[in-house]
Every structure is written in C-alpha cells, then in structure tokens.
Amino acid sequence: MNYTDEFLQAAIDEAKKGYEEGGIPIGSVLVHNGQIIGRGHNKRVQQGSAILHGEMDALENAGRQPAAVYRECTLYTTLSPCPMCSGTILLYGIPKVVIGENKTFMGEEDLLRSRGVEVVVTDNKECYNLMQQFITEKPALWNEDIGV
C-alpha cells in the first residue's frame, strides 16, 4: 500500500524527532475531527520512562479528554502497537488505528480487531526504513524495548 497522508507524516516526523534525541524512532498522533489533538514519540530513553511509547506520549500530550472524544478519534502510529498501547486504545475506546508498518514488530493487531477496532496497515517504507536503520545502529536498545 505504501500510503502516507498528513497524519501519518506527522507521526513519522515525531519518530524522527525521537531518533534525533537518541531515542527509539516510533511516533504517533491522535486525530479528532481532522485535527491533531495529541502528538508524541517514544521517550523511554530520553526520560528513563517505562511507559512512554509513542502512542502513550501522544495520548498524554492530548490531555484528559471526554470519552465521547476518544470514541471519535483515529490513532496514527509508525509501528504496530504493543500490548500496553493496544490495551490503552481499547480502554479509551479509540475506534481506528492507522499503522505505518508491522514487519519490524507485530503488535496486538488481532486483539484490536477482535474488539471492533478498525486496523489499517499502510506498509509505509519510510517507517520501515527508519526502524531498520535504528535496529542496525542500536540492536541492544531495540531488544530492551521489545523485552528480548
């Protein structure tokens, strides 16, 4: 598919920001009614955080929202969401997730689908290439991030 729209591009820009900061290049944006209301990137390295994955950072930066807002959102992420991020998507009732790529890491897409979330995988080459470059440069950090 190799699809990119303005929102996936914003997530990619966040991933690049994380990479430039010495972190893991995964970015995400939360979109409501055609507007980005939260953006973020993985900050586990930068902030010594156990939970600030790209999706979690975007949700945190969106601030507290009414349940009705989450139910109308789309979450864009450069990499398939892990169990923690997928659980958060389900917890807040986000109905759609657009994923840059899932070849580097396959998250809980089946769980999301089984719970009625629309999951779109774009097979974006830029997302994939950025992750491959990072893994080549810092394999130990990648293995730590995915729990290997």
PDB file of C-alpha atoms in Angstrom:
ATOM      1  CA  MET A   1       0.000   0.000   0.000  1.00  0.00           C
ATOM      2  CA  ASN A   2       2.857   2.423   0.960  1.00  0.00           C
ATOM      3  CA  TYR A   3       0.427   5.095   1.984  1.00  0.00           C
ATOM      4  CA  THR A   4       1.224   8.414   3.630  1.00  0.00           C
ATOM      5  CA  ASP A   5      -1.200  11.188   4.494  1.00  0.00           C
ATOM      6  CA  GLU A   6      -0.663  14.318   6.576  1.00  0.00           C
ATOM      7  CA  PHE A   7      -1.383  12.479   9.830  1.00  0.00           C
ATOM      8  CA  LEU A   8       0.900   9.528   9.182  1.00  0.00           C
ATOM      9  CA  GLN A   9       3.525  12.054   8.088  1.00  0.00           C
ATOM     10  CA  ALA A  10       3.094  13.862  11.416  1.00  0.00           C
ATOM     11  CA  ALA A  11       3.685  10.544  13.211  1.00  0.00           C
ATOM     12  CA  ILE A  12       6.785   9.952  11.084  1.00  0.00           C
ATOM     13  CA  ASP A  13       8.024  13.447  11.977  1.00  0.00           C
ATOM     14  CA  GLU A  14       7.588  12.548  15.653  1.00  0.00           C
ATOM     15  CA  ALA A  15       9.528   9.298  15.128  1.00  0.00           C
ATOM     16  CA  LYS A  16      12.366  11.237  13.519  1.00  0.00           C
ATOM     17  CA  LYS A  17      12.374  13.658  16.449  1.00  0.00           C
ATOM     18  CA  GLY A  18      12.761  10.738  18.841  1.00  0.00           C
ATOM     19  CA  TYR A  19      15.587   9.316  16.744  1.00  0.00           C
ATOM     20  CA  GLU A  20      17.376  12.694  16.711  1.00  0.00           C
ATOM     21  CA  GLU A  21      17.070  12.803  20.520  1.00  0.00           C
ATOM     22  CA  GLY A  22      18.844   9.432  20.762  1.00  0.00           C
ATOM     23  CA  GLY A  23      15.648   7.513  21.401  1.00  0.00           C
ATOM     24  CA  ILE A  24      13.632   4.831  19.676  1.00  0.00           C
ATOM     25  CA  PRO A  25      12.099   6.189  16.445  1.00  0.00           C
ATOM     26  CA  ILE A  26       8.416   5.474  16.964  1.00  0.00           C
ATOM     27  CA  GLY A  27       5.926   8.314  16.643  1.00  0.00           C
ATOM     28  CA  SER A  28       2.204   8.744  16.984  1.00  0.00           C
ATOM     29  CA  VAL A  29      -0.581  11.300  16.653  1.00  0.00           C
ATOM     30  CA  LEU A  30      -4.157  11.298  17.915  1.00  0.00           C
ATOM     31  CA  VAL A  31      -6.618  12.846  15.471  1.00  0.00           C
ATOM     32  CA  HIS A  32     -10.130  14.101  16.241  1.00  0.00           C
ATOM     33  CA  ASN A  33     -12.376  15.633  13.580  1.00  0.00           C
ATOM     34  CA  GLY A  34      -9.471  16.124  11.189  1.00  0.00           C
ATOM     35  CA  GLN A  35      -7.252  17.863  13.758  1.00  0.00           C
ATOM     36  CA  ILE A  36      -4.243  16.545  15.658  1.00  0.00           C
ATOM     37  CA  ILE A  37      -5.085  16.837  19.349  1.00  0.00           C
ATOM     38  CA  GLY A  38      -2.040  14.966  20.640  1.00  0.00           C
ATOM     39  CA  ARG A  39       1.358  14.066  19.237  1.00  0.00           C
ATOM     40  CA  GLY A  40       4.264  12.209  20.714  1.00  0.00           C
ATOM     41  CA  HIS A  41       7.168   9.849  20.297  1.00  0.00           C
ATOM     42  CA  ASN A  42       8.836   7.109  22.261  1.00  0.00           C
ATOM     43  CA  LYS A  43      10.668   8.713  25.206  1.00  0.00           C
ATOM     44  CA  ARG A  44      11.806   5.643  27.138  1.00  0.00           C
ATOM     45  CA  VAL A  45      15.458   6.594  26.659  1.00  0.00           C
ATOM     46  CA  GLN A  46      15.138  10.371  26.913  1.00  0.00           C
ATOM     47  CA  GLN A  47      13.065  10.334  30.109  1.00  0.00           C
ATOM     48  CA  GLY A  48      14.042   6.956  31.548  1.00  0.00           C
ATOM     49  CA  SER A  49      10.374   6.026  31.264  1.00  0.00           C
ATOM     50  CA  ALA A  50       8.885   2.563  31.446  1.00  0.00           C
ATOM     51  CA  ILE A  51       5.677   3.555  29.646  1.00  0.00           C
ATOM     52  CA  LEU A  52       6.246   6.469  27.266  1.00  0.00           C
ATOM     53  CA  HIS A  53       5.880   4.652  23.990  1.00  0.00           C
ATOM     54  CA  GLY A  54       4.910   6.838  21.027  1.00  0.00           C
ATOM     55  CA  GLU A  55       1.201   6.109  21.412  1.00  0.00           C
ATOM     56  CA  MET A  56       1.239   6.705  25.167  1.00  0.00           C
ATOM     57  CA  ASP A  57       3.104  10.001  24.718  1.00  0.00           C
ATOM     58  CA  ALA A  58       0.592  11.186  22.108  1.00  0.00           C
ATOM     59  CA  LEU A  59      -2.316  10.323  24.412  1.00  0.00           C
ATOM     60  CA  GLU A  60      -0.608  12.015  27.360  1.00  0.00           C
ATOM     61  CA  ASN A  61       0.027  15.136  25.285  1.00  0.00           C
ATOM     62  CA  ALA A  62      -3.619  15.206  24.186  1.00  0.00           C
ATOM     63  CA  GLY A  63      -4.518  15.664  27.831  1.00  0.00           C
ATOM     64  CA  ARG A  64      -7.626  14.401  29.532  1.00  0.00           C
ATOM     65  CA  GLN A  65     -10.478  14.080  27.033  1.00  0.00           C
ATOM     66  CA  PRO A  66     -14.140  13.135  27.431  1.00  0.00           C
ATOM     67  CA  ALA A  67     -14.932   9.546  26.475  1.00  0.00           C
ATOM     68  CA  ALA A  68     -17.006  10.841  23.547  1.00  0.00           C
ATOM     69  CA  VAL A  69     -13.892  12.430  22.014  1.00  0.00           C
ATOM     70  CA  TYR A  70     -11.832   9.224  22.179  1.00  0.00           C
ATOM     71  CA  ARG A  71     -14.696   7.334  20.518  1.00  0.00           C
ATOM     72  CA  GLU A  72     -14.343   9.671  17.506  1.00  0.00           C
ATOM     73  CA  CYS A  73     -10.537   9.550  17.210  1.00  0.00           C
ATOM     74  CA  THR A  74      -8.045   7.836  14.960  1.00  0.00           C
ATOM     75  CA  LEU A  75      -4.624   6.986  16.351  1.00  0.00           C
ATOM     76  CA  TYR A  76      -1.782   7.019  13.837  1.00  0.00           C
ATOM     77  CA  THR A  77       1.402   5.192  14.806  1.00  0.00           C
ATOM     78  CA  THR A  78       4.553   4.402  12.873  1.00  0.00           C
ATOM     79  CA  LEU A  79       4.834   0.857  14.305  1.00  0.00           C
ATOM     80  CA  SER A  80       2.288  -1.784  15.249  1.00  0.00           C
ATOM     81  CA  PRO A  81       1.135  -1.136  18.847  1.00  0.00           C
ATOM     82  CA  CYS A  82       2.453  -3.309  21.676  1.00  0.00           C
ATOM     83  CA  PRO A  83       0.153  -4.926  24.283  1.00  0.00           C
ATOM     84  CA  MET A  84       0.342  -1.875  26.596  1.00  0.00           C
ATOM     85  CA  CYS A  85      -0.552   0.605  23.880  1.00  0.00           C
ATOM     86  CA  SER A  86      -3.225  -1.693  22.439  1.00  0.00           C
ATOM     87  CA  GLY A  87      -4.779  -2.027  25.902  1.00  0.00           C
ATOM     88  CA  THR A  88      -4.891   1.744  26.187  1.00  0.00           C
ATOM     89  CA  ILE A  89      -6.538   2.015  22.756  1.00  0.00           C
ATOM     90  CA  LEU A  90      -9.197  -0.429  23.979  1.00  0.00           C
ATOM     91  CA  LEU A  91      -9.540   1.256  27.372  1.00  0.00           C
ATOM     92  CA  TYR A  92     -10.359   4.601  25.800  1.00  0.00           C
ATOM     93  CA  GLY A  93     -12.482   3.171  23.000  1.00  0.00           C
ATOM     94  CA  ILE A  94     -10.440   4.567  20.114  1.00  0.00           C
ATOM     95  CA  PRO A  95     -12.180   3.042  17.080  1.00  0.00           C
ATOM     96  CA  LYS A  96      -9.453   3.253  14.426  1.00  0.00           C
ATOM     97  CA  VAL A  97      -5.682   2.777  14.325  1.00  0.00           C
ATOM     98  CA  VAL A  98      -3.537   3.513  11.275  1.00  0.00           C
ATOM     99  CA  ILE A  99      -0.172   1.727  11.425  1.00  0.00           C
ATOM    100  CA  GLY A 100       2.891   2.734   9.429  1.00  0.00           C
ATOM    101  CA  GLU A 101       4.388  -0.759   9.396  1.00  0.00           C
ATOM    102  CA  ASN A 102       4.236  -4.118  11.153  1.00  0.00           C
ATOM    103  CA  LYS A 103       7.133  -6.019   9.579  1.00  0.00           C
ATOM    104  CA  THR A 104       9.643  -4.879  12.209  1.00  0.00           C
ATOM    105  CA  PHE A 105       7.278  -5.663  15.073  1.00  0.00           C
ATOM    106  CA  MET A 106       3.817  -7.214  15.071  1.00  0.00           C
ATOM    107  CA  GLY A 107       1.791  -5.876  17.942  1.00  0.00           C
ATOM    108  CA  GLU A 108      -1.681  -6.772  19.137  1.00  0.00           C
ATOM    109  CA  GLU A 109      -3.498  -6.112  15.865  1.00  0.00           C
ATOM    110  CA  ASP A 110      -5.619  -9.269  16.156  1.00  0.00           C
ATOM    111  CA  LEU A 111      -6.727  -8.271  19.658  1.00  0.00           C
ATOM    112  CA  LEU A 112      -7.691  -4.805  18.445  1.00  0.00           C
ATOM    113  CA  ARG A 113      -9.648  -6.244  15.512  1.00  0.00           C
ATOM    114  CA  SER A 114     -11.360  -8.784  17.766  1.00  0.00           C
ATOM    115  CA  ARG A 115     -12.628  -5.897  19.887  1.00  0.00           C
ATOM    116  CA  GLY A 116     -14.023  -3.980  16.911  1.00  0.00           C
ATOM    117  CA  VAL A 117     -11.152  -1.578  16.248  1.00  0.00           C
ATOM    118  CA  GLU A 118     -10.545  -0.793  12.590  1.00  0.00           C
ATOM    119  CA  VAL A 119      -6.855  -1.511  11.944  1.00  0.00           C
ATOM    120  CA  VAL A 120      -5.221  -0.157   8.790  1.00  0.00           C
ATOM    121  CA  VAL A 121      -1.642  -1.202   7.996  1.00  0.00           C
ATOM    122  CA  THR A 122      -0.071   1.098   5.403  1.00  0.00           C
ATOM    123  CA  ASP A 123       3.261  -0.690   4.792  1.00  0.00           C
ATOM    124  CA  ASN A 124       4.976   2.691   4.734  1.00  0.00           C
ATOM    125  CA  LYS A 125       8.560   2.320   3.512  1.00  0.00           C
ATOM    126  CA  GLU A 126       9.851   5.343   5.426  1.00  0.00           C
ATOM    127  CA  CYS A 127       8.573   3.916   8.726  1.00  0.00           C
ATOM    128  CA  TYR A 128      10.172   0.555   7.965  1.00  0.00           C
ATOM    129  CA  ASN A 129      13.497   2.009   6.824  1.00  0.00           C
ATOM    130  CA  LEU A 130      13.775   4.244   9.886  1.00  0.00           C
ATOM    131  CA  MET A 131      13.264   1.266  12.208  1.00  0.00           C
ATOM    132  CA  GLN A 132      15.748  -0.892  10.290  1.00  0.00           C
ATOM    133  CA  GLN A 133      18.380   1.847  10.459  1.00  0.00           C
ATOM    134  CA  PHE A 134      17.809   2.211  14.211  1.00  0.00           C
ATOM    135  CA  ILE A 135      17.969  -1.555  14.855  1.00  0.00           C
ATOM    136  CA  THR A 136      21.219  -1.814  12.863  1.00  0.00           C
ATOM    137  CA  GLU A 137      22.740   1.026  14.907  1.00  0.00           C
ATOM    138  CA  LYS A 138      21.389   0.078  18.344  1.00  0.00           C
ATOM    139  CA  PRO A 139      20.296  -3.587  18.468  1.00  0.00           C
ATOM    140  CA  ALA A 140      20.656  -3.856  22.253  1.00  0.00           C
ATOM    141  CA  LEU A 141      18.359  -0.864  22.798  1.00  0.00           C
ATOM    142  CA  TRP A 142      15.770  -2.316  20.412  1.00  0.00           C
ATOM    143  CA  ASN A 143      15.904  -5.695  22.171  1.00  0.00           C
ATOM    144  CA  GLU A 144      15.414  -3.941  25.518  1.00  0.00           C
ATOM    145  CA  ASP A 145      12.416  -2.050  24.145  1.00  0.00           C
ATOM    146  CA  ILE A 146      10.665  -5.204  22.930  1.00  0.00           C
ATOM    147  CA  GLY A 147      11.595  -7.233  26.009  1.00  0.00           C
ATOM    148  CA  VAL A 148      14.148  -9.613  24.478  1.00  0.00           C
TER     149      VAL A 148
END
